[in-house]
């Protein structure tokens, strides 16, 4: 479980944008903390950080803490954090009077902005947020000529795997959604009745988060991952695996790939 999480995190957050922007920030504390580098880059500084430096860093820490409470997406938080750290570093270099170094830093930041833009995250997508009542409204919809399929993502905001897969689910929804294939999501941390209804463990050790359920005309026909004790370990999930497991390409093409079957019980 831990290995799968680390692999997914590394694949998504070790892109060129993240690596180079991180290096553009880490050079400063490294140069200040390593005596040899400090003497070379900051010859006037005998201490690691000055009183003014600590003030700026304290403000940065407070701002990041407040921002982390309000932003649910890791992608958005990382982008905001990179920008805030660069601004803080600019202020520190400005206070130190390191004009040449500050100009060089600004040039590097500009080059990074042009060469390595932030990875695109779908902000507009056909995913509808639902509670229990609204979900029932979607599941009750019928069509005389074609079956209606519904994909429901059940997640929590505190589970890192849910946040990591948010981009994948948005990409899948953008690619496969149509009039007969609807994509929904619900935060079962807020709507605990849905967690009980679909038998999903929301504890800290849960390996069912997020859970994706496919309905055909309101009947559950597929689920990823499985239910309760039948699930021994967290499955590996991605946009491709999700689409393949729920046969979304086939549904999108044929519109009637599944026959209603009873979901397997634990």
Tab-separated table of N, CA, C and O in Angstrom, residues 79-204:
chain	number	residue	atom	x	y	z
A	79	UNK	N	1.517	24.656	-6.417
A	79	UNK	CA	1.721	25.843	-7.261
A	79	UNK	C	1.767	27.111	-6.419
A	79	UNK	O	2.630	27.973	-6.614
A	80	UNK	N	0.844	27.224	-5.449
A	80	UNK	CA	0.833	28.388	-4.563
A	80	UNK	C	2.089	28.432	-3.686
A	80	UNK	O	2.645	29.503	-3.427
A	81	UNK	N	2.519	27.259	-3.227
A	81	UNK	CA	3.691	27.196	-2.358
A	81	UNK	C	4.958	27.598	-3.103
A	81	UNK	O	5.804	28.325	-2.567
A	82	UNK	N	5.106	27.136	-4.343
A	82	UNK	CA	6.263	27.524	-5.150
A	82	UNK	C	6.320	29.041	-5.314
A	82	UNK	O	7.372	29.670	-5.149
A	83	UNK	N	5.183	29.631	-5.653
A	83	UNK	CA	5.139	31.075	-5.859
A	83	UNK	C	5.448	31.831	-4.573
A	83	UNK	O	6.229	32.804	-4.572
A	84	UNK	N	4.856	31.394	-3.463
A	84	UNK	CA	5.086	32.068	-2.183
A	84	UNK	C	6.546	31.966	-1.756
A	84	UNK	O	7.124	32.939	-1.254
A	85	UNK	N	7.151	30.800	-1.940
A	85	UNK	CA	8.558	30.620	-1.565
A	85	UNK	C	9.472	31.498	-2.411
A	85	UNK	O	10.454	32.065	-1.904
A	86	UNK	N	9.160	31.640	-3.688
A	86	UNK	CA	9.976	32.490	-4.559
A	86	UNK	C	9.861	33.960	-4.144
A	86	UNK	O	10.863	34.688	-4.128
A	87	UNK	N	8.642	34.383	-3.823
A	87	UNK	CA	8.454	35.765	-3.370
A	87	UNK	C	9.191	36.014	-2.054
A	87	UNK	O	9.794	37.076	-1.857
A	88	UNK	N	9.134	35.025	-1.150
A	88	UNK	CA	9.838	35.166	0.123
A	88	UNK	C	11.341	35.239	-0.097
A	88	UNK	O	12.043	36.053	0.533
A	89	UNK	N	11.848	34.431	-1.000
A	89	UNK	CA	13.275	34.440	-1.297
A	89	UNK	C	13.691	35.767	-1.939
A	89	UNK	O	14.764	36.314	-1.643
A	90	UNK	N	12.819	36.298	-2.813
A	90	UNK	CA	13.086	37.611	-3.417
A	90	UNK	C	13.190	38.685	-2.336
A	90	UNK	O	14.090	39.544	-2.371
A	91	UNK	N	12.279	38.651	-1.359
A	91	UNK	CA	12.299	39.638	-0.272
A	91	UNK	C	13.561	39.517	0.570
A	91	UNK	O	14.163	40.517	0.960
A	92	UNK	N	13.993	38.278	0.842
A	92	UNK	CA	15.198	38.069	1.646
A	92	UNK	C	16.432	38.608	0.923
A	92	UNK	O	17.271	39.304	1.513
A	93	UNK	N	16.538	38.296	-0.365
A	93	UNK	CA	17.687	38.771	-1.135
A	93	UNK	C	17.668	40.294	-1.270
A	93	UNK	O	18.714	40.950	-1.257
A	94	UNK	N	16.463	40.866	-1.363
A	94	UNK	CA	16.335	42.319	-1.449
A	94	UNK	C	16.779	42.981	-0.144
A	94	UNK	O	17.484	43.995	-0.157
A	95	UNK	N	16.375	42.389	0.994
A	95	UNK	CA	16.772	42.927	2.294
A	95	UNK	C	18.281	42.828	2.506
A	95	UNK	O	18.885	43.693	3.133
A	96	UNK	N	18.868	41.767	1.969
A	96	UNK	CA	20.310	41.566	2.130
A	96	UNK	C	21.131	42.477	1.217
A	96	UNK	O	22.356	42.560	1.363
A	97	UNK	N	20.466	43.106	0.255
A	97	UNK	CA	21.196	43.964	-0.667
A	97	UNK	C	21.957	43.207	-1.731
A	97	UNK	O	22.853	43.778	-2.382
A	98	UNK	N	21.596	41.934	-1.938
A	98	UNK	CA	22.261	41.116	-2.952
A	98	UNK	C	21.602	41.369	-4.305
A	98	UNK	O	20.820	40.551	-4.812
A	99	UNK	N	21.887	42.515	-4.911
A	99	UNK	CA	21.209	42.949	-6.134
A	99	UNK	C	21.494	42.001	-7.293
A	99	UNK	O	20.570	41.545	-7.980
A	100	UNK	N	22.763	41.700	-7.528
A	100	UNK	CA	23.125	40.837	-8.655
A	100	UNK	C	22.519	39.448	-8.499
A	100	UNK	O	21.994	38.863	-9.458
A	101	UNK	N	22.576	38.931	-7.289
A	101	UNK	CA	22.036	37.601	-7.020
A	101	UNK	C	20.517	37.592	-7.187
A	101	UNK	O	19.941	36.628	-7.714
A	102	UNK	N	19.879	38.676	-6.773
A	102	UNK	CA	18.422	38.773	-6.894
A	102	UNK	C	17.998	38.853	-8.364
A	102	UNK	O	16.999	38.241	-8.768
A	103	UNK	N	18.761	39.600	-9.157
A	103	UNK	CA	18.456	39.693	-10.588
A	103	UNK	C	18.610	38.329	-11.253
A	103	UNK	O	17.762	37.909	-12.061
A	104	UNK	N	19.681	37.635	-10.916
A	104	UNK	CA	19.902	36.298	-11.471
A	104	UNK	C	18.778	35.347	-11.075
A	104	UNK	O	18.303	34.546	-11.888
A	105	UNK	N	18.328	35.463	-9.826
A	105	UNK	CA	17.234	34.613	-9.342
A	105	UNK	C	15.945	34.901	-10.113
A	105	UNK	O	15.220	33.970	-10.510
A	106	UNK	N	15.650	36.165	-10.357
A	106	UNK	CA	14.449	36.543	-11.105
A	106	UNK	C	14.513	36.033	-12.543
A	106	UNK	O	13.504	35.584	-13.102
A	107	UNK	N	15.698	36.096	-13.138
A	107	UNK	CA	15.868	35.590	-14.504
A	107	UNK	C	15.617	34.084	-14.550
A	107	UNK	O	14.925	33.576	-15.440
A	108	UNK	N	16.173	33.369	-13.578
A	108	UNK	CA	15.969	31.919	-13.516
A	108	UNK	C	14.489	31.589	-13.357
A	108	UNK	O	13.957	30.681	-14.013
A	109	UNK	N	13.798	32.319	-12.485
A	109	UNK	CA	12.367	32.084	-12.268
A	109	UNK	C	11.574	32.350	-13.545
A	109	UNK	O	10.634	31.613	-13.870
A	110	UNK	N	11.966	33.402	-14.284
A	110	UNK	CA	11.291	33.691	-15.543
A	110	UNK	C	11.500	32.597	-16.575
A	110	UNK	O	10.566	32.209	-17.290
A	111	UNK	N	12.721	32.068	-16.650
A	111	UNK	CA	13.017	30.983	-17.585
A	111	UNK	C	12.221	29.734	-17.224
A	111	UNK	O	11.658	29.053	-18.096
A	112	UNK	N	12.162	29.431	-15.933
A	112	UNK	CA	11.389	28.260	-15.484
A	112	UNK	C	9.912	28.418	-15.814
A	112	UNK	O	9.244	27.454	-16.200
A	113	UNK	N	9.406	29.633	-15.661
A	113	UNK	CA	7.992	29.892	-15.954
A	113	UNK	C	7.688	29.639	-17.432
A	113	UNK	O	6.626	29.122	-17.784
A	114	UNK	N	8.632	30.004	-18.308
A	114	UNK	CA	8.420	29.837	-19.738
A	114	UNK	C	8.640	28.401	-20.200
A	114	UNK	O	7.894	27.889	-21.043
A	115	UNK	N	9.668	27.760	-19.656
A	115	UNK	CA	10.031	26.415	-20.116
A	115	UNK	C	9.243	25.305	-19.440
A	115	UNK	O	8.954	24.271	-20.043
A	116	UNK	N	8.896	25.506	-18.172
A	116	UNK	CA	8.237	24.443	-17.412
A	116	UNK	C	6.972	24.978	-16.734
A	116	UNK	O	6.947	25.210	-15.531
A	117	UNK	N	5.911	25.187	-17.503
A	117	UNK	CA	4.651	25.647	-16.897
A	117	UNK	C	4.056	24.565	-16.009
A	117	UNK	O	4.388	23.382	-16.126
A	118	UNK	N	3.178	24.971	-15.120
A	118	UNK	CA	2.537	24.023	-14.215
A	118	UNK	C	1.740	22.999	-15.012
A	118	UNK	O	1.090	23.340	-16.003
A	119	UNK	N	1.801	21.705	-14.628
A	119	UNK	CA	1.016	20.677	-15.321
A	119	UNK	C	-0.457	21.054	-15.331
A	119	UNK	O	-0.995	21.531	-14.341
A	120	UNK	N	-1.071	20.837	-16.477
A	120	UNK	CA	-2.481	21.214	-16.620
A	120	UNK	C	-3.360	20.334	-15.748
A	120	UNK	O	-3.229	19.114	-15.735
A	121	UNK	N	-4.230	20.977	-15.014
A	121	UNK	CA	-5.223	20.281	-14.197
A	121	UNK	C	-6.592	20.719	-14.674
A	121	UNK	O	-6.874	21.915	-14.750
A	122	UNK	N	-7.427	19.761	-15.004
A	122	UNK	CA	-8.754	20.087	-15.529
A	122	UNK	C	-9.587	20.793	-14.472
A	122	UNK	O	-9.897	20.228	-13.434
A	123	UNK	N	-9.902	22.055	-14.726
A	123	UNK	CA	-10.750	22.790	-13.802
A	123	UNK	C	-12.212	22.735	-14.236
A	123	UNK	O	-13.109	22.890	-13.424
A	124	UNK	N	-12.435	22.528	-15.543
A	124	UNK	CA	-13.783	22.355	-16.043
A	124	UNK	C	-13.955	20.910	-16.475
A	124	UNK	O	-13.227	20.413	-17.325
A	125	UNK	N	-14.900	20.240	-15.893
A	125	UNK	CA	-15.145	18.849	-16.220
A	125	UNK	C	-16.621	18.539	-15.971
A	125	UNK	O	-17.318	19.273	-15.265
A	126	UNK	N	-17.115	17.454	-16.562
A	126	UNK	CA	-18.539	17.134	-16.436
A	126	UNK	C	-18.897	16.365	-15.166
A	126	UNK	O	-19.928	15.694	-15.121
A	127	UNK	N	-18.078	16.456	-14.136
A	127	UNK	CA	-18.345	15.719	-12.899
A	127	UNK	C	-19.279	16.540	-12.010
A	127	UNK	O	-19.021	17.707	-11.740
A	128	UNK	N	-20.333	15.906	-11.551
A	128	UNK	CA	-21.326	16.574	-10.711
A	128	UNK	C	-21.153	16.114	-9.264
A	128	UNK	O	-21.071	14.912	-8.994
A	129	UNK	N	-21.086	17.064	-8.339
A	129	UNK	CA	-20.998	16.752	-6.915
A	129	UNK	C	-22.396	16.492	-6.370
A	129	UNK	O	-23.315	17.288	-6.600
A	130	UNK	N	-22.550	15.373	-5.654
A	130	UNK	CA	-23.884	14.974	-5.191
A	130	UNK	C	-23.878	14.619	-3.711
A	130	UNK	O	-22.846	14.271	-3.137
A	131	UNK	N	-25.060	14.726	-3.116
A	131	UNK	CA	-25.315	14.152	-1.799
A	131	UNK	C	-26.243	12.960	-2.007
A	131	UNK	O	-26.513	12.565	-3.152
A	132	UNK	N	-26.765	12.400	-0.942
A	132	UNK	CA	-27.587	11.203	-1.067
A	132	UNK	C	-28.840	11.451	-1.907
A	132	UNK	O	-29.182	10.665	-2.789
A	133	UNK	N	-29.521	12.560	-1.632
A	133	UNK	CA	-30.749	12.855	-2.361
A	133	UNK	C	-30.519	13.109	-3.840
A	133	UNK	O	-31.254	12.609	-4.691
A	134	UNK	N	-29.488	13.881	-4.141
A	134	UNK	CA	-29.202	14.188	-5.539
A	134	UNK	C	-28.716	12.953	-6.294
A	134	UNK	O	-29.004	12.786	-7.473
A	135	UNK	N	-27.992	12.090	-5.596
A	135	UNK	CA	-27.560	10.838	-6.215
A	135	UNK	C	-28.770	10.000	-6.630
A	135	UNK	O	-28.803	9.456	-7.737
A	136	UNK	N	-29.745	9.906	-5.754
A	136	UNK	CA	-30.950	9.131	-6.072
A	136	UNK	C	-31.663	9.706	-7.289
A	136	UNK	O	-32.230	8.958	-8.101
A	137	UNK	N	-31.643	11.028	-7.421
A	137	UNK	CA	-32.268	11.646	-8.594
A	137	UNK	C	-31.587	11.206	-9.885
A	137	UNK	O	-32.243	10.940	-10.894
A	138	UNK	N	-30.260	11.108	-9.857
A	138	UNK	CA	-29.535	10.649	-11.043
A	138	UNK	C	-29.797	9.172	-11.310
A	138	UNK	O	-29.974	8.766	-12.464
A	139	UNK	N	-29.800	8.366	-10.257
A	139	UNK	CA	-29.969	6.920	-10.437
A	139	UNK	C	-31.385	6.556	-10.866
A	139	UNK	O	-31.601	5.463	-11.400
A	140	UNK	N	-32.346	7.428	-10.629
A	140	UNK	CA	-33.738	7.154	-11.009
A	140	UNK	C	-34.024	7.479	-12.468
A	140	UNK	O	-35.086	7.116	-12.991
A	141	UNK	N	-33.106	8.156	-13.126
A	141	UNK	CA	-33.340	8.535	-14.517
A	141	UNK	C	-33.358	7.302	-15.409
A	141	UNK	O	-32.529	6.416	-15.294
A	142	UNK	N	-34.326	7.240	-16.291
A	142	UNK	CA	-34.485	6.125	-17.221
A	142	UNK	C	-34.527	6.647	-18.650
A	142	UNK	O	-34.839	7.809	-18.900
A	143	UNK	N	-34.210	5.770	-19.578
A	143	UNK	CA	-34.287	6.103	-20.995
A	143	UNK	C	-34.987	4.963	-21.715
A	143	UNK	O	-34.697	3.789	-21.460
A	144	UNK	N	-35.911	5.292	-22.617
A	144	UNK	CA	-36.701	4.264	-23.290
A	144	UNK	C	-35.875	3.447	-24.271
A	144	UNK	O	-36.082	2.241	-24.424
A	145	UNK	N	-34.915	4.071	-24.949
A	145	UNK	CA	-34.174	3.379	-25.995
A	145	UNK	C	-32.764	2.958	-25.598
A	145	UNK	O	-32.247	1.962	-26.099
A	146	UNK	N	-32.124	3.705	-24.664
A	146	UNK	CA	-30.743	3.390	-24.290
A	146	UNK	C	-30.598	3.360	-22.775
A	146	UNK	O	-31.212	4.172	-22.078
A	147	UNK	N	-29.777	2.451	-22.258
A	147	UNK	CA	-29.530	2.448	-20.811
A	147	UNK	C	-28.694	3.654	-20.401
A	147	UNK	O	-27.896	4.167	-21.185
A	148	UNK	N	-28.884	4.098	-19.190
A	148	UNK	CA	-28.115	5.221	-18.657
A	148	UNK	C	-27.103	4.686	-17.653
A	148	UNK	O	-27.472	3.995	-16.691
A	149	UNK	N	-25.847	4.984	-17.881
A	149	UNK	CA	-24.777	4.543	-16.996
A	149	UNK	C	-24.310	5.716	-16.144
A	149	UNK	O	-24.227	6.852	-16.615
A	150	UNK	N	-23.991	5.414	-14.912
A	150	UNK	CA	-23.526	6.440	-13.973
A	150	UNK	C	-22.278	5.932	-13.271
A	150	UNK	O	-22.269	4.817	-12.750
A	151	UNK	N	-21.239	6.750	-13.266
A	151	UNK	CA	-20.016	6.436	-12.517
A	151	UNK	C	-19.975	7.352	-11.301
A	151	UNK	O	-20.061	8.567	-11.437
A	152	UNK	N	-19.850	6.752	-10.137
A	152	UNK	CA	-19.826	7.508	-8.884
A	152	UNK	C	-18.481	7.321	-8.190
A	152	UNK	O	-18.053	6.188	-7.951
A	153	UNK	N	-17.849	8.428	-7.877
A	153	UNK	CA	-16.606	8.391	-7.108
A	153	UNK	C	-16.921	8.783	-5.668
A	153	UNK	O	-17.464	9.857	-5.406
A	154	UNK	N	-16.578	7.904	-4.729
A	154	UNK	CA	-16.762	8.165	-3.312
A	154	UNK	C	-15.387	8.382	-2.699
A	154	UNK	O	-14.522	7.506	-2.778
A	155	UNK	N	-15.174	9.540	-2.087
A	155	UNK	CA	-13.841	9.920	-1.639
A	155	UNK	C	-13.918	10.701	-0.337
A	155	UNK	O	-15.006	11.021	0.159
A	156	UNK	N	-12.743	10.996	0.218
A	156	UNK	CA	-12.639	11.909	1.353
A	156	UNK	C	-11.537	12.911	1.037
A	156	UNK	O	-10.628	12.619	0.256
A	157	UNK	N	-11.614	14.077	1.648
A	157	UNK	CA	-10.608	15.109	1.375
A	157	UNK	C	-9.298	14.846	2.097
A	157	UNK	O	-8.255	15.370	1.705
A	158	UNK	N	-9.330	14.017	3.155
A	158	UNK	CA	-8.107	13.792	3.929
A	158	UNK	C	-7.280	12.618	3.421
A	158	UNK	O	-6.124	12.458	3.812
A	159	UNK	N	-7.841	11.778	2.553
A	159	UNK	CA	-7.108	10.623	2.023
A	159	UNK	C	-6.244	11.062	0.845
A	159	UNK	O	-6.757	11.573	-0.150
A	160	UNK	N	-4.930	10.875	0.957
A	160	UNK	CA	-4.013	11.331	-0.091
A	160	UNK	C	-4.283	10.640	-1.425
A	160	UNK	O	-4.138	11.253	-2.481
A	161	UNK	N	-4.683	9.367	-1.390
A	161	UNK	CA	-4.946	8.656	-2.641
A	161	UNK	C	-6.109	9.281	-3.396
A	161	UNK	O	-6.118	9.303	-4.621
A	162	UNK	N	-7.080	9.805	-2.669
A	162	UNK	CA	-8.217	10.470	-3.318
A	162	UNK	C	-7.753	11.727	-4.038
A	162	UNK	O	-8.173	12.009	-5.169
A	163	UNK	N	-6.897	12.486	-3.393
A	163	UNK	CA	-6.389	13.723	-4.002
A	163	UNK	C	-5.529	13.418	-5.213
A	163	UNK	O	-5.611	14.098	-6.242
A	164	UNK	N	-4.707	12.383	-5.118
A	164	UNK	CA	-3.826	12.019	-6.219
A	164	UNK	C	-4.608	11.584	-7.452
A	164	UNK	O	-4.188	11.831	-8.581
A	165	UNK	N	-5.760	10.926	-7.233
A	165	UNK	CA	-6.542	10.406	-8.349
A	165	UNK	C	-7.570	11.405	-8.878
A	165	UNK	O	-8.289	11.092	-9.825
A	166	UNK	N	-7.662	12.582	-8.275
A	166	UNK	CA	-8.649	13.565	-8.720
A	166	UNK	C	-8.410	13.961	-10.171
A	166	UNK	O	-9.346	14.094	-10.966
A	167	UNK	N	-7.152	14.155	-10.535
A	167	UNK	CA	-6.828	14.551	-11.907
A	167	UNK	C	-7.168	13.434	-12.887
A	167	UNK	O	-7.686	13.691	-13.975
A	168	UNK	N	-6.903	12.178	-12.503
A	168	UNK	CA	-7.199	11.052	-13.377
A	168	UNK	C	-8.701	10.922	-13.621
A	168	UNK	O	-9.145	10.671	-14.741
A	169	UNK	N	-9.474	11.087	-12.546
A	169	UNK	CA	-10.927	10.969	-12.683
A	169	UNK	C	-11.474	12.087	-13.571
A	169	UNK	O	-12.367	11.855	-14.401
A	170	UNK	N	-10.942	13.297	-13.427
A	170	UNK	CA	-11.366	14.411	-14.279
A	170	UNK	C	-11.030	14.132	-15.740
A	170	UNK	O	-11.830	14.424	-16.643
A	171	UNK	N	-9.852	13.552	-15.985
A	171	UNK	CA	-9.444	13.237	-17.356
A	171	UNK	C	-10.355	12.174	-17.960
A	171	UNK	O	-10.758	12.267	-19.129
A	172	UNK	N	-10.694	11.155	-17.167
A	172	UNK	CA	-11.591	10.100	-17.641
A	172	UNK	C	-12.974	10.675	-17.947
A	172	UNK	O	-13.579	10.360	-18.977
A	173	UNK	N	-13.479	11.517	-17.056
A	173	UNK	CA	-14.796	12.112	-17.263
A	173	UNK	C	-14.819	12.986	-18.513
A	173	UNK	O	-15.771	12.937	-19.310
A	174	UNK	N	-13.780	13.780	-18.714
A	174	UNK	CA	-13.709	14.636	-19.900
A	174	UNK	C	-13.696	13.823	-21.187
A	174	UNK	O	-14.222	14.245	-22.218
A	175	UNK	N	-13.084	12.654	-21.122
A	175	UNK	CA	-12.919	11.838	-22.336
A	175	UNK	C	-14.161	11.004	-22.658
A	175	UNK	O	-14.516	10.847	-23.828
A	176	UNK	N	-14.831	10.467	-21.630
A	176	UNK	CA	-15.889	9.479	-21.868
A	176	UNK	C	-17.313	9.980	-21.620
A	176	UNK	O	-18.271	9.325	-22.021
A	177	UNK	N	-17.487	11.094	-20.954
A	177	UNK	CA	-18.845	11.532	-20.594
A	177	UNK	C	-19.697	11.817	-21.830
A	177	UNK	O	-19.228	12.375	-22.814
A	178	UNK	N	-20.948	11.391	-21.772
A	178	UNK	CA	-21.930	11.713	-22.807
A	178	UNK	C	-23.314	11.691	-22.172
A	178	UNK	O	-23.438	11.556	-20.950
A	179	UNK	N	-24.332	11.828	-22.982
A	179	UNK	CA	-25.694	11.928	-22.446
A	179	UNK	C	-26.114	10.678	-21.691
A	179	UNK	O	-26.968	10.743	-20.797
A	180	UNK	N	-25.517	9.542	-22.013
A	180	UNK	CA	-25.887	8.280	-21.371
A	180	UNK	C	-24.802	7.734	-20.452
A	180	UNK	O	-24.901	6.606	-19.975
A	181	UNK	N	-23.767	8.513	-20.230
A	181	UNK	CA	-22.690	8.106	-19.321
A	181	UNK	C	-22.329	9.317	-18.449
A	181	UNK	O	-21.643	10.231	-18.899
A	182	UNK	N	-22.822	9.305	-17.218
A	182	UNK	CA	-22.725	10.452	-16.319
A	182	UNK	C	-21.682	10.177	-15.243
A	182	UNK	O	-21.569	9.054	-14.741
A	183	UNK	N	-20.934	11.208	-14.862
A	183	UNK	CA	-19.904	11.076	-13.838
A	183	UNK	C	-20.272	11.927	-12.629
A	183	UNK	O	-20.534	13.125	-12.749
A	184	UNK	N	-20.259	11.284	-11.450
A	184	UNK	CA	-20.606	11.952	-10.204
A	184	UNK	C	-19.497	11.750	-9.179
A	184	UNK	O	-18.647	10.872	-9.338
A	185	UNK	N	-19.523	12.546	-8.123
A	185	UNK	CA	-18.612	12.344	-7.011
A	185	UNK	C	-19.282	12.817	-5.727
A	185	UNK	O	-20.150	13.693	-5.756
A	186	UNK	N	-18.868	12.218	-4.615
A	186	UNK	CA	-19.433	12.616	-3.328
A	186	UNK	C	-18.389	12.423	-2.239
A	186	UNK	O	-17.695	11.397	-2.198
A	187	UNK	N	-18.271	13.410	-1.376
A	187	UNK	CA	-17.343	13.356	-0.248
A	187	UNK	C	-18.021	12.608	0.901
A	187	UNK	O	-18.893	13.147	1.580
A	188	UNK	N	-17.623	11.365	1.112
A	188	UNK	CA	-18.272	10.564	2.154
A	188	UNK	C	-17.724	10.900	3.541
A	188	UNK	O	-18.205	10.350	4.538
A	189	UNK	N	-16.743	11.784	3.597
A	189	UNK	CA	-16.353	12.329	4.887
A	189	UNK	C	-17.433	13.258	5.413
A	189	UNK	O	-17.650	13.375	6.619
A	190	UNK	N	-18.137	13.920	4.474
A	190	UNK	CA	-19.258	14.790	4.823
A	190	UNK	C	-20.581	14.029	4.807
A	190	UNK	O	-21.426	14.222	5.673
A	191	UNK	N	-20.742	13.163	3.825
A	191	UNK	CA	-21.994	12.414	3.674
A	191	UNK	C	-21.778	10.971	4.145
A	191	UNK	O	-21.623	10.050	3.336
A	192	UNK	N	-21.774	10.793	5.440
A	192	UNK	CA	-21.488	9.483	6.014
A	192	UNK	C	-22.569	8.460	5.687
A	192	UNK	O	-22.305	7.249	5.711
A	193	UNK	N	-23.776	8.931	5.382
A	193	UNK	CA	-24.844	7.998	5.026
A	193	UNK	C	-24.514	7.232	3.752
A	193	UNK	O	-24.868	6.053	3.608
A	194	UNK	N	-23.790	7.878	2.824
A	194	UNK	CA	-23.394	7.187	1.598
A	194	UNK	C	-22.307	6.152	1.867
A	194	UNK	O	-22.263	5.108	1.217
A	195	UNK	N	-21.425	6.445	2.812
A	195	UNK	CA	-20.398	5.466	3.186
A	195	UNK	C	-21.055	4.199	3.740
A	195	UNK	O	-20.649	3.079	3.403
A	196	UNK	N	-22.061	4.368	4.584
A	196	UNK	CA	-22.775	3.203	5.138
A	196	UNK	C	-23.585	2.497	4.051
A	196	UNK	O	-23.643	1.271	4.002
A	197	UNK	N	-24.195	3.266	3.211
A	197	UNK	CA	-25.043	2.701	2.146
A	197	UNK	C	-24.246	1.810	1.204
A	197	UNK	O	-24.718	0.731	0.806
A	198	UNK	N	-23.037	2.239	0.871
A	198	UNK	CA	-22.218	1.464	-0.073
A	198	UNK	C	-21.124	0.657	0.625
A	198	UNK	O	-20.217	0.143	-0.032
A	199	UNK	N	-21.212	0.564	1.951
A	199	UNK	CA	-20.318	-0.292	2.751
A	199	UNK	C	-18.846	0.031	2.508
A	199	UNK	O	-18.051	-0.826	2.122
A	200	UNK	N	-18.497	1.285	2.722
A	200	UNK	CA	-17.120	1.730	2.513
A	200	UNK	C	-16.507	2.132	3.841
A	200	UNK	O	-17.093	2.901	4.607
A	201	UNK	N	-15.350	1.604	4.104
A	201	UNK	CA	-14.611	1.918	5.325
A	201	UNK	C	-13.940	3.284	5.162
A	201	UNK	O	-13.185	3.498	4.217
A	202	UNK	N	-14.227	4.202	6.069
A	202	UNK	CA	-13.639	5.543	5.987
A	202	UNK	C	-12.625	5.777	7.100
A	202	UNK	O	-12.284	6.914	7.410
A	203	UNK	N	-12.114	4.708	7.699
A	203	UNK	CA	-11.114	4.847	8.749
A	203	UNK	C	-9.765	5.214	8.136
A	203	UNK	O	-9.576	5.171	6.916
A	204	UNK	N	-8.819	5.552	8.991
A	204	UNK	CA	-7.493	5.963	8.520
A	204	UNK	C	-6.768	4.840	7.788
A	204	UNK	O	-5.909	5.099	6.937
